[in-house]
Structures are given as structure tokens and as C-alpha cells.
Coordinates of N, CA, C and O and ligand atoms in Angstrom, one line a residue:
X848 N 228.3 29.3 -41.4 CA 228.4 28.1 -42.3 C 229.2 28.5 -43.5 O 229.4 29.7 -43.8
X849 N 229.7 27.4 -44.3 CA 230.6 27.7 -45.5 C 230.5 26.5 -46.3 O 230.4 25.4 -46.0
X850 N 230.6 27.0 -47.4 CA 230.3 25.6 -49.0 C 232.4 25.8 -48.7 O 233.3 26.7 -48.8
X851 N 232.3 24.2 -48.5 CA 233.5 23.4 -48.9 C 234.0 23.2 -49.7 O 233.1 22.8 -50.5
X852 N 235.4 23.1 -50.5 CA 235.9 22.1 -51.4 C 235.5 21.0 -51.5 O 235.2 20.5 -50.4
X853 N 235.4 20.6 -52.1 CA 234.9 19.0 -52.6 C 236.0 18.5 -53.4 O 236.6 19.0 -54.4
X854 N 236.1 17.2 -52.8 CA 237.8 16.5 -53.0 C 237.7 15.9 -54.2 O 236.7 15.2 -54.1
X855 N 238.3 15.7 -55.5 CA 238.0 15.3 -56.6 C 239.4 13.8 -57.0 O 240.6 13.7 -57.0
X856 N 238.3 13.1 -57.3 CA 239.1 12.0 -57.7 C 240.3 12.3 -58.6 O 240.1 12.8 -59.7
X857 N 241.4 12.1 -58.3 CA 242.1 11.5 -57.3 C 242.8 11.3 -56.0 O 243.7 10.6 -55.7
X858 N 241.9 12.3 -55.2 CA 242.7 12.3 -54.2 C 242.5 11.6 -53.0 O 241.4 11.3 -52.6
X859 N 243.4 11.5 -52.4 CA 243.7 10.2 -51.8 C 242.8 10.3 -50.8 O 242.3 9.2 -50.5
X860 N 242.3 11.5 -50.1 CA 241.3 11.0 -49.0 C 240.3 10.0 -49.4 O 240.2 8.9 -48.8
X861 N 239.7 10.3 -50.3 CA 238.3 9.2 -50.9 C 238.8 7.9 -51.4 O 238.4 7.5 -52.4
X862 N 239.8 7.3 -50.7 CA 240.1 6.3 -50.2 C 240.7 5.8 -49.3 O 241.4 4.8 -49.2
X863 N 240.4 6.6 -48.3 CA 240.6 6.4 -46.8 C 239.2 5.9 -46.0 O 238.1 6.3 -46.1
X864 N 239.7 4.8 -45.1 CA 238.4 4.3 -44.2 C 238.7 5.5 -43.4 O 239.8 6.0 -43.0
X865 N 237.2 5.9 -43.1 CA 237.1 7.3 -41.6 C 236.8 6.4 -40.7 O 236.2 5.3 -40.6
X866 N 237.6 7.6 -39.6 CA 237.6 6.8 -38.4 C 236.2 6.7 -37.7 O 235.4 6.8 -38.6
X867 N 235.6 6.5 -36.3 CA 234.0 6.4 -36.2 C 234.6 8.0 -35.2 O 235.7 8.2 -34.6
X868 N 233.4 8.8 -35.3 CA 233.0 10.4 -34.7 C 233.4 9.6 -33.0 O 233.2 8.4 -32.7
X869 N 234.0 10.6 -32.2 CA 233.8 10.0 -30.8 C 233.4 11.4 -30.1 O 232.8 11.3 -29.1
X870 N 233.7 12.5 -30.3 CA 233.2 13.6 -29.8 C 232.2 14.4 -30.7 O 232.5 14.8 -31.8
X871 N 230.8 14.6 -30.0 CA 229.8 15.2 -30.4 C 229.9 16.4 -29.9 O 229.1 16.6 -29.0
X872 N 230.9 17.6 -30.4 CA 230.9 18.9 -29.9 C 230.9 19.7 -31.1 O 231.1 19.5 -32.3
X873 N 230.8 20.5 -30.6 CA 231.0 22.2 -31.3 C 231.5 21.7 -32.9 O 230.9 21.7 -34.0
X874 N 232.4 21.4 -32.7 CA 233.0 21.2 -33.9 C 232.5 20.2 -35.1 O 232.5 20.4 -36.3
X875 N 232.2 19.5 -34.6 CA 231.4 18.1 -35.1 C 230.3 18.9 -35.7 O 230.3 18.7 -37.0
X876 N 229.3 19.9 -35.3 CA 228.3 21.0 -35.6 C 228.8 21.7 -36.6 O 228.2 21.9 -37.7
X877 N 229.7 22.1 -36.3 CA 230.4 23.1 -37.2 C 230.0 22.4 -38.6 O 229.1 22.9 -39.4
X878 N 231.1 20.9 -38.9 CA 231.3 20.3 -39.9 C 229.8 19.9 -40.6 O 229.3 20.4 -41.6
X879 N 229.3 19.1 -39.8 CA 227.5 18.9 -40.2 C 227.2 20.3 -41.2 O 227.1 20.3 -42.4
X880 N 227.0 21.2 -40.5 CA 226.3 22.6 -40.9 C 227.2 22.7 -42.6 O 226.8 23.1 -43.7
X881 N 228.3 22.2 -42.3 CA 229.2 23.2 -43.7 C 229.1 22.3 -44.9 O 229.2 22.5 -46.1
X882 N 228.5 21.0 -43.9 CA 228.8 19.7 -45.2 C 227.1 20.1 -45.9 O 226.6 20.0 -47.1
X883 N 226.7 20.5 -45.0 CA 225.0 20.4 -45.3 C 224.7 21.8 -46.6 O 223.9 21.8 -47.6
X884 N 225.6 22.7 -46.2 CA 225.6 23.7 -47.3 C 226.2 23.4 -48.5 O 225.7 23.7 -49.6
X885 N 227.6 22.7 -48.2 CA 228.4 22.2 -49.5 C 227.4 21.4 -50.4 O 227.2 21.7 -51.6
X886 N 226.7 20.4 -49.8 CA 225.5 19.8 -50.3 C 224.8 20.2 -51.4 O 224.8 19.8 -52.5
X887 N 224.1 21.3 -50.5 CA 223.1 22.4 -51.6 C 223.6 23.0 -52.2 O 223.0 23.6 -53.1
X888 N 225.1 23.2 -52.1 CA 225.5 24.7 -53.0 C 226.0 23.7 -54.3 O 226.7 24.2 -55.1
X889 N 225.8 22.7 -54.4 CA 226.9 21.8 -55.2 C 226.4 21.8 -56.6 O 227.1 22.1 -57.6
X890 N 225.0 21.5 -56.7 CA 224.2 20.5 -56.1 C 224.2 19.2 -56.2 O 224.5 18.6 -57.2
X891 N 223.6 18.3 -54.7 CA 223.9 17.3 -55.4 C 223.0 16.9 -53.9 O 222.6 17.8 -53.1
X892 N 222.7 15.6 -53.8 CA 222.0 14.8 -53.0 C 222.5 13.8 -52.1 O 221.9 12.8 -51.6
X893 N 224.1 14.3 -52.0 CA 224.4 13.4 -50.8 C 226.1 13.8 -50.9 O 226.6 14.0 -52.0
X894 N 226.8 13.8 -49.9 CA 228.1 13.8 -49.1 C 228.5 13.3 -48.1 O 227.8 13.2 -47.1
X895 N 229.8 12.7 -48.0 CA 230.4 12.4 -47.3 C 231.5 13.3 -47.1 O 232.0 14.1 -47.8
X896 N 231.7 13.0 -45.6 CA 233.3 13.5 -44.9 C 234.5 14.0 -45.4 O 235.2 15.0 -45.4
X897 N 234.7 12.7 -46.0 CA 235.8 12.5 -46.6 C 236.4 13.1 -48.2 O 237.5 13.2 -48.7
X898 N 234.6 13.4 -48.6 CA 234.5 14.5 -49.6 C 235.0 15.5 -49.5 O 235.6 15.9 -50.5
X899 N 235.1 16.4 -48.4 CA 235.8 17.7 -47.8 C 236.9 17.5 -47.1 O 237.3 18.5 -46.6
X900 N 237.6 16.5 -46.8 CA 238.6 16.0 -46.8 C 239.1 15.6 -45.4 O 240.2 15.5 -45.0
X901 N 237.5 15.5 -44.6 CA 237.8 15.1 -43.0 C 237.3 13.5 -43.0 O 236.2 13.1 -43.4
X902 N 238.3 12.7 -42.3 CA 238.1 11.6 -42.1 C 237.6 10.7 -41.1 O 238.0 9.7 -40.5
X903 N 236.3 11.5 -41.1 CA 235.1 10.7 -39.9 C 233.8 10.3 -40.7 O 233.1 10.7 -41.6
X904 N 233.8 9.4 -39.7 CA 232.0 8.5 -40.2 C 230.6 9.5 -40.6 O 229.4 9.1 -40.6
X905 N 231.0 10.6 -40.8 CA 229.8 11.3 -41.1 C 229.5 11.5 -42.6 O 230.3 11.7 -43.4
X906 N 228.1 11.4 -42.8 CA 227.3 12.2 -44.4 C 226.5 12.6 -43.9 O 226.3 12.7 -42.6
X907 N 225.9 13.2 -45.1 CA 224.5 14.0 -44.9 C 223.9 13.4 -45.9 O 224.6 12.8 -46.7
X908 N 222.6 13.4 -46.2 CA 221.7 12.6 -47.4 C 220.3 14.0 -47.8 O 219.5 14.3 -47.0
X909 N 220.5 14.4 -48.9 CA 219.0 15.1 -49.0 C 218.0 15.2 -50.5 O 218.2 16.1 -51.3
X910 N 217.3 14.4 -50.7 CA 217.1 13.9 -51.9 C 216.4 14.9 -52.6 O 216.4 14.9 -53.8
X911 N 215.6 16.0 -51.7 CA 215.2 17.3 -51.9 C 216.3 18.5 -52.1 O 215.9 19.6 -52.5
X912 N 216.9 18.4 -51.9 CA 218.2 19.3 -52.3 C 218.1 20.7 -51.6 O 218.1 21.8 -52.2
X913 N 218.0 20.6 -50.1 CA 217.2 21.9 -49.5 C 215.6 22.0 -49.6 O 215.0 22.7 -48.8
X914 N 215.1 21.3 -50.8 CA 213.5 21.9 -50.6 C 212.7 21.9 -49.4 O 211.8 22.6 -48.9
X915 N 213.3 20.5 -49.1 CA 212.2 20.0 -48.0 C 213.0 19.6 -46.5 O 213.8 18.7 -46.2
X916 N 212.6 20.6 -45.6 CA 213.6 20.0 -44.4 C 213.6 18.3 -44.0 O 214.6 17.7 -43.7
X917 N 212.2 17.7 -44.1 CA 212.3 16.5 -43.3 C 213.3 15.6 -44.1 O 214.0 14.8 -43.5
X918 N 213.3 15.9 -45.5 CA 214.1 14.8 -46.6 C 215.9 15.2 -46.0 O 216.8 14.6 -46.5
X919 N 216.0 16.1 -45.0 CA 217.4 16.2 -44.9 C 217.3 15.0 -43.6 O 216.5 14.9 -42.6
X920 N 218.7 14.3 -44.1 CA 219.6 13.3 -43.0 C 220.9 13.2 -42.5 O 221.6 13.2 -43.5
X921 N 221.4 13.0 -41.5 CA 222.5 13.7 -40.7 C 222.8 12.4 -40.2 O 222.1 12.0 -39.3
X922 N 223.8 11.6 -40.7 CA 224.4 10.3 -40.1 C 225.7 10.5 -39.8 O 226.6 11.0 -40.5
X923 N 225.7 9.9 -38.4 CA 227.0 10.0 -37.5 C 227.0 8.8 -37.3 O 226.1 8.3 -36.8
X924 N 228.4 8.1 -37.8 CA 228.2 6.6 -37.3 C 227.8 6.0 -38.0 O 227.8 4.9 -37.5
X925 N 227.3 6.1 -39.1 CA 225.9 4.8 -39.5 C 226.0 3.5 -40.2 O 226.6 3.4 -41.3
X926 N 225.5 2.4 -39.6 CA 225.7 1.0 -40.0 C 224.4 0.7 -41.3 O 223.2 0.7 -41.2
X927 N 225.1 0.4 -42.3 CA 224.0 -0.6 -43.1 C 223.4 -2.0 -42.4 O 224.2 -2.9 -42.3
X928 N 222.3 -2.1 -42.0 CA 222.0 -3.8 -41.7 C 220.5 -4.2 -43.0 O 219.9 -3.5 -43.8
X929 N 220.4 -5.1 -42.7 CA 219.2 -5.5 -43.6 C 219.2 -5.3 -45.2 O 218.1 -5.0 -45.6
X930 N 219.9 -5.3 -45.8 CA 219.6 -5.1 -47.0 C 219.1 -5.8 -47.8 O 219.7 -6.8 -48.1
X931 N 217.9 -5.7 -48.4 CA 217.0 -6.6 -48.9 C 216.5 -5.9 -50.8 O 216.5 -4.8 -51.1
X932 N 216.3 -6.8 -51.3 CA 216.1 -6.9 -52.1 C 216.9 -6.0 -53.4 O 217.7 -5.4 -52.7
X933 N 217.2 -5.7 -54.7 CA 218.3 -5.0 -55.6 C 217.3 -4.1 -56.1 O 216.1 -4.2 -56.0
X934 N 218.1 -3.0 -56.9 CA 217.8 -2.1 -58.0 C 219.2 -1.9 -58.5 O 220.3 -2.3 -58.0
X935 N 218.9 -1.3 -59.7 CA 219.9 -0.9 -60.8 C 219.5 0.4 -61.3 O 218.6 0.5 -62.2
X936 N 220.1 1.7 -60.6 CA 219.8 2.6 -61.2 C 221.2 3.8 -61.6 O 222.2 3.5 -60.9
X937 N 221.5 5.0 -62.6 CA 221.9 5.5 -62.6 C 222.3 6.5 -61.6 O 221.6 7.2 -60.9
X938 N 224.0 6.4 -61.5 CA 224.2 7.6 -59.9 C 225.2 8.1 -60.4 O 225.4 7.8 -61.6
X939 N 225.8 8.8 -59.9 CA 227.0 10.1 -59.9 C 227.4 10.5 -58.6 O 226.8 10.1 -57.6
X940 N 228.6 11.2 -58.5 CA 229.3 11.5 -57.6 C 230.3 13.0 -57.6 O 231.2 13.2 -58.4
X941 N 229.8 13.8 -56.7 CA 230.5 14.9 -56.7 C 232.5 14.7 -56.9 O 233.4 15.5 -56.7
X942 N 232.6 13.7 -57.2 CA 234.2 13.8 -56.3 C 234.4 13.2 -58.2 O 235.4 13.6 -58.8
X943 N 233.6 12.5 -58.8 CA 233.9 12.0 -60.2 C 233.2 13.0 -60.9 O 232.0 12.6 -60.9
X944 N 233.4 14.1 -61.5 CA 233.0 15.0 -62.7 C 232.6 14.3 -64.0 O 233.4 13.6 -64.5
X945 N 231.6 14.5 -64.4 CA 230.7 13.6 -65.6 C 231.1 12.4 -66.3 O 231.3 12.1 -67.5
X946 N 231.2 11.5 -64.7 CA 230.9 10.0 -64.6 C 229.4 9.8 -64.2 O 228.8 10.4 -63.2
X947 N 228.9 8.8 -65.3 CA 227.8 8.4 -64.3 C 227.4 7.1 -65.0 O 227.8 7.0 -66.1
X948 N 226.6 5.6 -64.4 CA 226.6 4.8 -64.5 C 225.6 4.1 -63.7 O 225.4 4.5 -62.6
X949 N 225.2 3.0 -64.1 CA 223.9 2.2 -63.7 C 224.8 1.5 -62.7 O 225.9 1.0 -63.0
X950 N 224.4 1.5 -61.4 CA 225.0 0.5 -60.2 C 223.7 -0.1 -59.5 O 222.8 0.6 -59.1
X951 N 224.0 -1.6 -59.4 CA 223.3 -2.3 -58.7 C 223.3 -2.2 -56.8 O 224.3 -2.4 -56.1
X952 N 222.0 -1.7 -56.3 CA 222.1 -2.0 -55.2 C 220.7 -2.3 -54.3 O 219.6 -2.4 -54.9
X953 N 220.8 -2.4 -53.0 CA 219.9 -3.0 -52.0 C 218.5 -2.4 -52.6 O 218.6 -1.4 -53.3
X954 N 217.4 -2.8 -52.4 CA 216.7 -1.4 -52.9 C 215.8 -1.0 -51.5 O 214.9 -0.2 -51.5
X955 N 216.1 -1.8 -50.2 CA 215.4 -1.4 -48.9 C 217.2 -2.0 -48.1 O 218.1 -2.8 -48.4
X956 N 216.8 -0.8 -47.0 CA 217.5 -1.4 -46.0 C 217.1 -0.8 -44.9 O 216.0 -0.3 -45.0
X957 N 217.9 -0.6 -43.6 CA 217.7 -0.4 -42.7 C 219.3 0.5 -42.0 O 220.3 -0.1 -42.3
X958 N 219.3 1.3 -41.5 CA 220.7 2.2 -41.3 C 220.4 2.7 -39.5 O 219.5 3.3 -38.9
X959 N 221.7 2.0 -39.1 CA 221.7 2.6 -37.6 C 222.5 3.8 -37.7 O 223.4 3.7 -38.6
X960 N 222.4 4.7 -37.2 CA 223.3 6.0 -36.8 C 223.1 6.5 -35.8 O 222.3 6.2 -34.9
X961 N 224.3 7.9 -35.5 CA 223.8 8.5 -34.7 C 223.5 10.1 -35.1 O 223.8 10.5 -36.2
X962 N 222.9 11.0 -34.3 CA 222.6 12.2 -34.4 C 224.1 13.1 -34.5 O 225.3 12.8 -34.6
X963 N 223.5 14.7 -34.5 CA 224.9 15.3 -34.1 C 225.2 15.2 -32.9 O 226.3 15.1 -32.5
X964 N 224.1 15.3 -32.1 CA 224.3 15.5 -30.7 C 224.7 14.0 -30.3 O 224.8 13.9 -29.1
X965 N 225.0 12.8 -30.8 CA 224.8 11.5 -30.2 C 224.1 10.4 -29.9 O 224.5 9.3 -29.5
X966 N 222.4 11.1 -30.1 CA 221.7 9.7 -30.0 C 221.6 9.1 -31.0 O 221.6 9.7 -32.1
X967 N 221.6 7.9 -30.9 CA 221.2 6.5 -31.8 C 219.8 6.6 -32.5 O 218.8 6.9 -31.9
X968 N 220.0 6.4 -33.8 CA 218.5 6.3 -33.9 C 218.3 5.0 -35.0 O 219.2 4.1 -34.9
X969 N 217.6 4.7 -35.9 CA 218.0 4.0 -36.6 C 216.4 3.9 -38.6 O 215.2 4.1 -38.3
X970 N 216.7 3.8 -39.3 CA 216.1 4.8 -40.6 C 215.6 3.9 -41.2 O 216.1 2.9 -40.8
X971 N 214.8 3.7 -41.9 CA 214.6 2.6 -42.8 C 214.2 3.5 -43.9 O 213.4 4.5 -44.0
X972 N 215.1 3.0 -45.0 CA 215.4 3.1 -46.2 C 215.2 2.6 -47.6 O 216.1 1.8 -47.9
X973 N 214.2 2.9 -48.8 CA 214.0 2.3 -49.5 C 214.5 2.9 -51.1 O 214.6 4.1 -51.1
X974 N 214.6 2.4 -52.1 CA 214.5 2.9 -53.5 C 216.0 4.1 -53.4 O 217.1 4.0 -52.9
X975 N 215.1 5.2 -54.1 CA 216.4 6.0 -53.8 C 217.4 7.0 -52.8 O 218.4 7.6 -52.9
X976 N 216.3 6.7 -51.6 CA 217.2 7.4 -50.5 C 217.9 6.1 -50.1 O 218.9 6.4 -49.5
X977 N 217.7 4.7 -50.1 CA 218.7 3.8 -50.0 C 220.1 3.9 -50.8 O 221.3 4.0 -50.4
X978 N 219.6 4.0 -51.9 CA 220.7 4.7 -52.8 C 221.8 5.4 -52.3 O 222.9 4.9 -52.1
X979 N 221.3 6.6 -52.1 CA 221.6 7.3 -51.4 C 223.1 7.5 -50.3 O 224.3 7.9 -50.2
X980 N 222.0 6.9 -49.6 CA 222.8 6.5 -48.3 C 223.9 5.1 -47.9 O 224.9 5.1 -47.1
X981 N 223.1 3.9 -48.8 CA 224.7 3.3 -49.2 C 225.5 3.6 -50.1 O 226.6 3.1 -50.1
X982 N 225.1 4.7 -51.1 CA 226.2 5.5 -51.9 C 227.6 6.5 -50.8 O 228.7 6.8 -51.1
X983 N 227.1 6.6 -49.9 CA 227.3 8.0 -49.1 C 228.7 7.4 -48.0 O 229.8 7.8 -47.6
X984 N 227.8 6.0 -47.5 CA 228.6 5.4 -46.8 C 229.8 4.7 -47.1 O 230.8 4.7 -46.4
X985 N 229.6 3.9 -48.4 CA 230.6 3.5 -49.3 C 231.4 4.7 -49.0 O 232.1 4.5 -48.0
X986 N 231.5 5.7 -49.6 CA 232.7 6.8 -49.2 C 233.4 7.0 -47.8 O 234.4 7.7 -47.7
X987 N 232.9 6.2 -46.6 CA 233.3 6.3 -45.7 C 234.0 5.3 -45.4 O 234.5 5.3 -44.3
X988 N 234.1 4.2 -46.3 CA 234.7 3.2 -46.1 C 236.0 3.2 -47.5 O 236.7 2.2 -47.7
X989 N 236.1 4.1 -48.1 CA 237.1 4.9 -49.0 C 236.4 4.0 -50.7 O 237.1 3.6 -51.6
X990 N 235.3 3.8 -50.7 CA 234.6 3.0 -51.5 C 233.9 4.0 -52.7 O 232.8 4.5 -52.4
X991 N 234.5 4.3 -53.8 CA 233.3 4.7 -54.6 C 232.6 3.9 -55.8 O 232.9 2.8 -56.3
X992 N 231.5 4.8 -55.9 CA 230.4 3.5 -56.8 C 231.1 3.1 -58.2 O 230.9 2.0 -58.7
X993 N 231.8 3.7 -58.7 CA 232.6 3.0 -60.2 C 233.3 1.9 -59.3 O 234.3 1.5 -59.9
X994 N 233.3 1.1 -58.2 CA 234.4 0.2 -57.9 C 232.7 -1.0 -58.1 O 233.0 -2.2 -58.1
X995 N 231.5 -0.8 -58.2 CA 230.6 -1.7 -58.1 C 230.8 -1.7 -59.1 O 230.8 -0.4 -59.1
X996 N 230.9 -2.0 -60.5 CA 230.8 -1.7 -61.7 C 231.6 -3.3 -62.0 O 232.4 -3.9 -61.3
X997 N 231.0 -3.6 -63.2 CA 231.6 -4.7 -64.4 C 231.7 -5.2 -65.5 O 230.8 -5.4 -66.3
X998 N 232.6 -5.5 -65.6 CA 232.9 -6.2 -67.7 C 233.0 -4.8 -68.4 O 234.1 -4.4 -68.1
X999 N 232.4 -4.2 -68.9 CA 232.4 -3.3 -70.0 C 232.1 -1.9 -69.5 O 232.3 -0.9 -70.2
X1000 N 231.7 -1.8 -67.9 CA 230.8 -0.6 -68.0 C 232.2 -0.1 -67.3 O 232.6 1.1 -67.3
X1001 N 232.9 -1.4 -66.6 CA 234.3 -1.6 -65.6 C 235.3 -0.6 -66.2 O 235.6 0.6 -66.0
X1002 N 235.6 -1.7 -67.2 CA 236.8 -0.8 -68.5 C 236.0 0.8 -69.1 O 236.7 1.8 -69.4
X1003 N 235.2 0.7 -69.1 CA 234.7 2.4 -69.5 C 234.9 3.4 -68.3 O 235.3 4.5 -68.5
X1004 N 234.5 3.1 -67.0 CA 234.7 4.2 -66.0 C 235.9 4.0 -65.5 O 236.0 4.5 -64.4
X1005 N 237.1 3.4 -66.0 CA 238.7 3.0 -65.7 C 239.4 4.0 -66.6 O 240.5 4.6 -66.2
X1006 N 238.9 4.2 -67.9 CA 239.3 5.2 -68.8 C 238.8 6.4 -68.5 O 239.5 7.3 -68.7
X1007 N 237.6 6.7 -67.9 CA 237.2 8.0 -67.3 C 238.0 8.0 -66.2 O 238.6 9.1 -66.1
X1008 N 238.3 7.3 -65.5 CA 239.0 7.5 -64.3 C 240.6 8.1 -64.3 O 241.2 9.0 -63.8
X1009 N 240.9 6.8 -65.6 CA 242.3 7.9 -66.0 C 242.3 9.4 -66.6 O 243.3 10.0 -66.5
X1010 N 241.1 10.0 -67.3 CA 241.3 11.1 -67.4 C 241.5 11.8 -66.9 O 242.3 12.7 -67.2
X1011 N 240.7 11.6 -65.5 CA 240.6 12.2 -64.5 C 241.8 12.9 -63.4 O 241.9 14.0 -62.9
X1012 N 242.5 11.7 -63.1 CA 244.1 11.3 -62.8 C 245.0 12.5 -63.8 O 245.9 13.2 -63.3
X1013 N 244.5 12.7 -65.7 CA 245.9 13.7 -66.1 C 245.3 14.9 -65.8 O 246.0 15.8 -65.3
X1014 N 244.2 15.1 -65.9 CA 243.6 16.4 -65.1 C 244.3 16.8 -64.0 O 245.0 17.8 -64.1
X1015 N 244.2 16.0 -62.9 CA 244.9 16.6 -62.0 C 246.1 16.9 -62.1 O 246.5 18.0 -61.7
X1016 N 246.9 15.8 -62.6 CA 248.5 15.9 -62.8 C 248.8 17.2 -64.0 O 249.9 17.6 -64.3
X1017 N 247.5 17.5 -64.5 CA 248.2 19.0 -65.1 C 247.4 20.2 -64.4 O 247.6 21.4 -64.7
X1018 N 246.7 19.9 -63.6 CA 246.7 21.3 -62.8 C 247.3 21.4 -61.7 O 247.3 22.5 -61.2
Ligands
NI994 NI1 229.7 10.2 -54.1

């Protein structure tokens, strides 16, 4: 296993739609395992693909941060359906360095996926592992959470965002 780079806004992968996983092999493992370490070593409570700069339908979700094996989740594939009811809570994002901001979302859903190996299974999701995992997937759809944002909080994470942008263009 190996802790990954983690792709930092601006770059262009984390706005790329990933394509859907079609081979569950070796490699596909590989990535899981590395993304699951990058995870913990970060820290942080959720990753996508596209964070390490591979462009497939996969995250991982772990709200325990390593503590607790069952709280770790491995989505290949995974569909949001059902989304019911809102919350408004404060999130952040490995890929935006000290952005963070109140975003409204589902506060229950329901998430189809698949395994690493390929089976289907499907999660139900409430509060902040929903969070979570539509935070996670957004990224797979080249979507991050400063794009849910508005009026005032809009124009403040647009000015963080340009900082972000001469950062890179001076290193
Ligand atoms: Ni993120």
C-alpha cells in the first residue's frame, strides 16, 4: 500500500466526470487499498478517485478515520437515489486547503454500489456519513462542494478559490 498525492484545486482532474469501474481486478485493489491509506494518512473522512488523479467511479468514506473497521466504505460505482430530507452543516475538502463552509444537503439517502470484487450492494445513509458520501461522489462527477454554495458565502469561496489558483501558478 502507499499514501497518494492528493490533487489540489486547481487541477483539472477534479473536474473531470469518471468514467464507471468496468474491471474488478488486481489493479482496481491496488487503488482501493492506496486510496484507503491516503485517507488515513491525510486525515480526512472521505476520497475520491479523482483526488489522486485516477478517473473512475470509485471513493472510500470512513467517518472513523481508521478507528473502526465497520465505519470504513468502498464504493465502486455508486448511485445516489432517495434523497430525503436537508441538513446544513460545515465540510471541507482535501483538494481545497483551509476552505470550509456550511453546505446544504440530503440528510438521509440511500446509495447503490458496488464492491471491489463487484457485487452490488446498496447503503442507507443518514446525517453525516450521507454527507459524506454525497460529498465524495460529487467529486466523481467533477463537482465540488464550494459549487453548492450562495450569495455571500458564493463570492467568499471564489476569492479563496482564486488564491488558491496563484498558489499554484507560483509553484
Ligand atoms: Ni472533497
Amino acid at each position: 500500500m502507499a499514501v497518494l498525492p492528493i490533487m489540489i484545486y486547481p487541477e483539472p482532474v477534479l473536474r473531470v466526470e469518471c468514467r464507471p469501474v468496468e474491471a474488478f481486478d488486481a489493479k482496481l485493489r491496488r487503488l482501493v487499498d492506496d486510496m484507503i491509506e491516503t485517507m488515513h494518512a491525510a486525515p480526512g473522512v472521505g476520497l475520491a478517485a479523482s483526488q489522486v488523479g485516477v478517473e473512475q467511479r470509485v471513493c472510500v468514506v470512513d467517518l472513523s478515520v481508521g478507528e473502526d473497521p465497520k465505519a470504513l466504505h468502498v464504493l465502486v460505482n455508486p448511485v445516489i437515489r432517495e434523497p430525503r430530507g436537508s441538513a446544513a452543516d460545515v465540510e471541507g475538502c482535501l483538494s481545497l486547503p483551509d476552505i470550509t463552509d456550511k453546505v446544504t444537503r440530503p440528510f438521509e439517502i440511500e446509495v447503490e454500489a458496488q464492491d471491489v470484487e463487484g457485487n452490488r450492494f446498496v447503503l442507507q445513509a443518514e446525517d453525516w456519513l450521507a454527507r459524506a458520501i454525497c460529498h465524495e461522489v460529487d467529486h466523481l462527477n467533477g463537482v465540488l462542494f464550494v459549487d453548492h454554495l450562495r450569495g455571500l458565502r458564493r463570492e467568499r469561496a471564489r476569492r479563496q478559490l482564486r488564491r488558491l489558483e496563484r498558489q499554484e501558478a507560483l509553484a
